[in-house]
XYZ file of C-alpha atoms in Angstrom:
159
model
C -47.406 2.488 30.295
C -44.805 1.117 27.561
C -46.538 2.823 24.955
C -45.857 6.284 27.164
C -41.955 5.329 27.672
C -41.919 5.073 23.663
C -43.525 7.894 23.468
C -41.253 9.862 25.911
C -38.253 8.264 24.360
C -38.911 10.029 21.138
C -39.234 13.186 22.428
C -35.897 13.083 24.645
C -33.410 11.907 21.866
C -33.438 11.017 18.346
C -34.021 7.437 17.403
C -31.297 4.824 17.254
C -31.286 1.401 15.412
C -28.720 0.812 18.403
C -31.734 1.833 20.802
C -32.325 -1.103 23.324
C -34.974 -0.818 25.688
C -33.426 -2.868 29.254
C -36.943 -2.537 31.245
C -39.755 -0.694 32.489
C -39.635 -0.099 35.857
C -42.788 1.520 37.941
C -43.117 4.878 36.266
C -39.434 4.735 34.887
C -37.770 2.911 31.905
C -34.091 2.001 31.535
C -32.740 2.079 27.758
C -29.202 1.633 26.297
C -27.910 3.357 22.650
C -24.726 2.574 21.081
C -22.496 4.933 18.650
C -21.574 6.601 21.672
C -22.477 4.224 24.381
C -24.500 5.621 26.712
C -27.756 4.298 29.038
C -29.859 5.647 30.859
C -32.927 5.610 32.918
C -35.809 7.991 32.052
C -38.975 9.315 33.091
C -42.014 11.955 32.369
C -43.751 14.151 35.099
C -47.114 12.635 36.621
C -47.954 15.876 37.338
C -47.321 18.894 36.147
C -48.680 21.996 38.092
C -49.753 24.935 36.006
C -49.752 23.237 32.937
C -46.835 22.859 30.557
C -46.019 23.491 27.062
C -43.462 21.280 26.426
C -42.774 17.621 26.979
C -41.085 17.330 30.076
C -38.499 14.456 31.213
C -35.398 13.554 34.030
C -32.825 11.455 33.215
C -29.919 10.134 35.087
C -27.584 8.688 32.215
C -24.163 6.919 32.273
C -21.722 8.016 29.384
C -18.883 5.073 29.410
C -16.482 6.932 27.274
C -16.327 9.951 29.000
C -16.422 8.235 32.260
C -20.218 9.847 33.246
C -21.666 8.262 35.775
C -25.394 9.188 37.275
C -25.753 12.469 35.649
C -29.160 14.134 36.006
C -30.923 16.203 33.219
C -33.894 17.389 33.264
C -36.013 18.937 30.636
C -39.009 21.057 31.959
C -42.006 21.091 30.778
C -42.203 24.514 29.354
C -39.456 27.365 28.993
C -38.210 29.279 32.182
C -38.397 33.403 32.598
C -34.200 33.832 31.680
C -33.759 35.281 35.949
C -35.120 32.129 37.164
C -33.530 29.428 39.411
C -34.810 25.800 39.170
C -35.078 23.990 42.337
C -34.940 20.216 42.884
C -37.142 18.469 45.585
C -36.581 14.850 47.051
C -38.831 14.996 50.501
C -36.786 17.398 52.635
C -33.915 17.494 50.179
C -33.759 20.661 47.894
C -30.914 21.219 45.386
C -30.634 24.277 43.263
C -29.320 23.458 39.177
C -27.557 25.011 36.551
C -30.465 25.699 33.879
C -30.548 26.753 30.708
C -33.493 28.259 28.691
C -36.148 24.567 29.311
C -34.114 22.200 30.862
C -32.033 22.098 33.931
C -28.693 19.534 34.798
C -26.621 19.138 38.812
C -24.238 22.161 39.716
C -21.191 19.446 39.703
C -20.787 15.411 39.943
C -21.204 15.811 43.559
C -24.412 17.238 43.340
C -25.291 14.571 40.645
C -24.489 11.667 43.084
C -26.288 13.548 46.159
C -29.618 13.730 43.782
C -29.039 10.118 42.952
C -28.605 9.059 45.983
C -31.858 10.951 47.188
C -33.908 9.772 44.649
C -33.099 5.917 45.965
C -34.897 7.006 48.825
C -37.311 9.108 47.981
C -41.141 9.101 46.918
C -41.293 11.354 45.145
C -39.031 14.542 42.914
C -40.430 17.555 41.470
C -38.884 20.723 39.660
C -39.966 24.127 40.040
C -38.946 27.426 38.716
C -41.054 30.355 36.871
C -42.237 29.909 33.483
C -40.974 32.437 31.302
C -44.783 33.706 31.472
C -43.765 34.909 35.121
C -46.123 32.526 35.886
C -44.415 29.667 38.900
C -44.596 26.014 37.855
C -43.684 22.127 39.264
C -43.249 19.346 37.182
C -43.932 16.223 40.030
C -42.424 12.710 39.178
C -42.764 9.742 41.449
C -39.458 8.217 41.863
C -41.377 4.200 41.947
C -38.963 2.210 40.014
C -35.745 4.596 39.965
C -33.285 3.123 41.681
C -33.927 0.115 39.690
C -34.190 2.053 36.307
C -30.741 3.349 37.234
C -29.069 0.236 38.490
C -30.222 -1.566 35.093
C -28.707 1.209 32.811
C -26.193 1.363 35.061
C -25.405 -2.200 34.847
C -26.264 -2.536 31.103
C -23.166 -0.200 30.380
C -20.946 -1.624 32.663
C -20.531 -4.920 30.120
């Protein structure tokens, strides 16, 4: 499992020297960087339904400097047709995002904290939307070890 969170962590930003790893947490792993602060808790699909093309990853990072707190990105695991919404799922929760050509981010800081705040909660997240293909796809995550992935970057930049 650590070897996978390295694994992921090169593929959603470049490597730091200033990269410190903070924990691995059920299927998620917290990390901080420095030269800009930021930290952040990470994770890659356990499923992904109709195959993807792409390494595919959500975040919810904390940017100090800017004064970020629990923003969500997502990058899905293959592009998405340019018409297509992405869709958010946390058990009955559903929360449409701003997307761009393969990844997807919250509509506002509101919507960031209401997806945070279901993920504490919740089993289990996934992200759908239509492959540029035309084809419909889910990228599934379970959401074991979030909240305390988040609370440990969150706490980690906080110092």
């Amino acid at each position: 499992m650590k070897r996978a969170l390295i694994l992921l962590l090169a593929v959603a930003a470049p490597l730091s020297a200033a990269r410190a790893p903070l924990g691995t947490f059920g299927r998620w792993g917290a990390f901080r960087d420095d030269g800009p602060t930021r930290c952040f808790a990470i994770a890659e699909p356990v499923q992904t339904v109709r195959g993807g093309t792409e390494r595919g990853f959500v975040t919810v990072t904390r940017w100090p400097a800017a004064n970020v707190r629990g923003e969500l990105y997502v990058r899905l695991s293959r592009p998405k047709h340019p018409r297509a919404a992405v869709t958010l799922s946390v058990g009955e929760r559903r929360f449409r995002l701003t997307a761009g050509p393969s990844d997807a981010w919250a509509v506002d800081p509101a919507a960031d904290r209401a997806i945070v705040a279901a993920m504490r909660s919740g089993r289990s997240l996934s992200v759908e939307s239509i492959a540029a293909s035309g084809r419909p796809f889910v990228d599934a995550y379970a959401l074991t070890g979030a909240a305390t992935a988040i609370d440990t970057a969150a706490l980690a930049c906080s110092r």
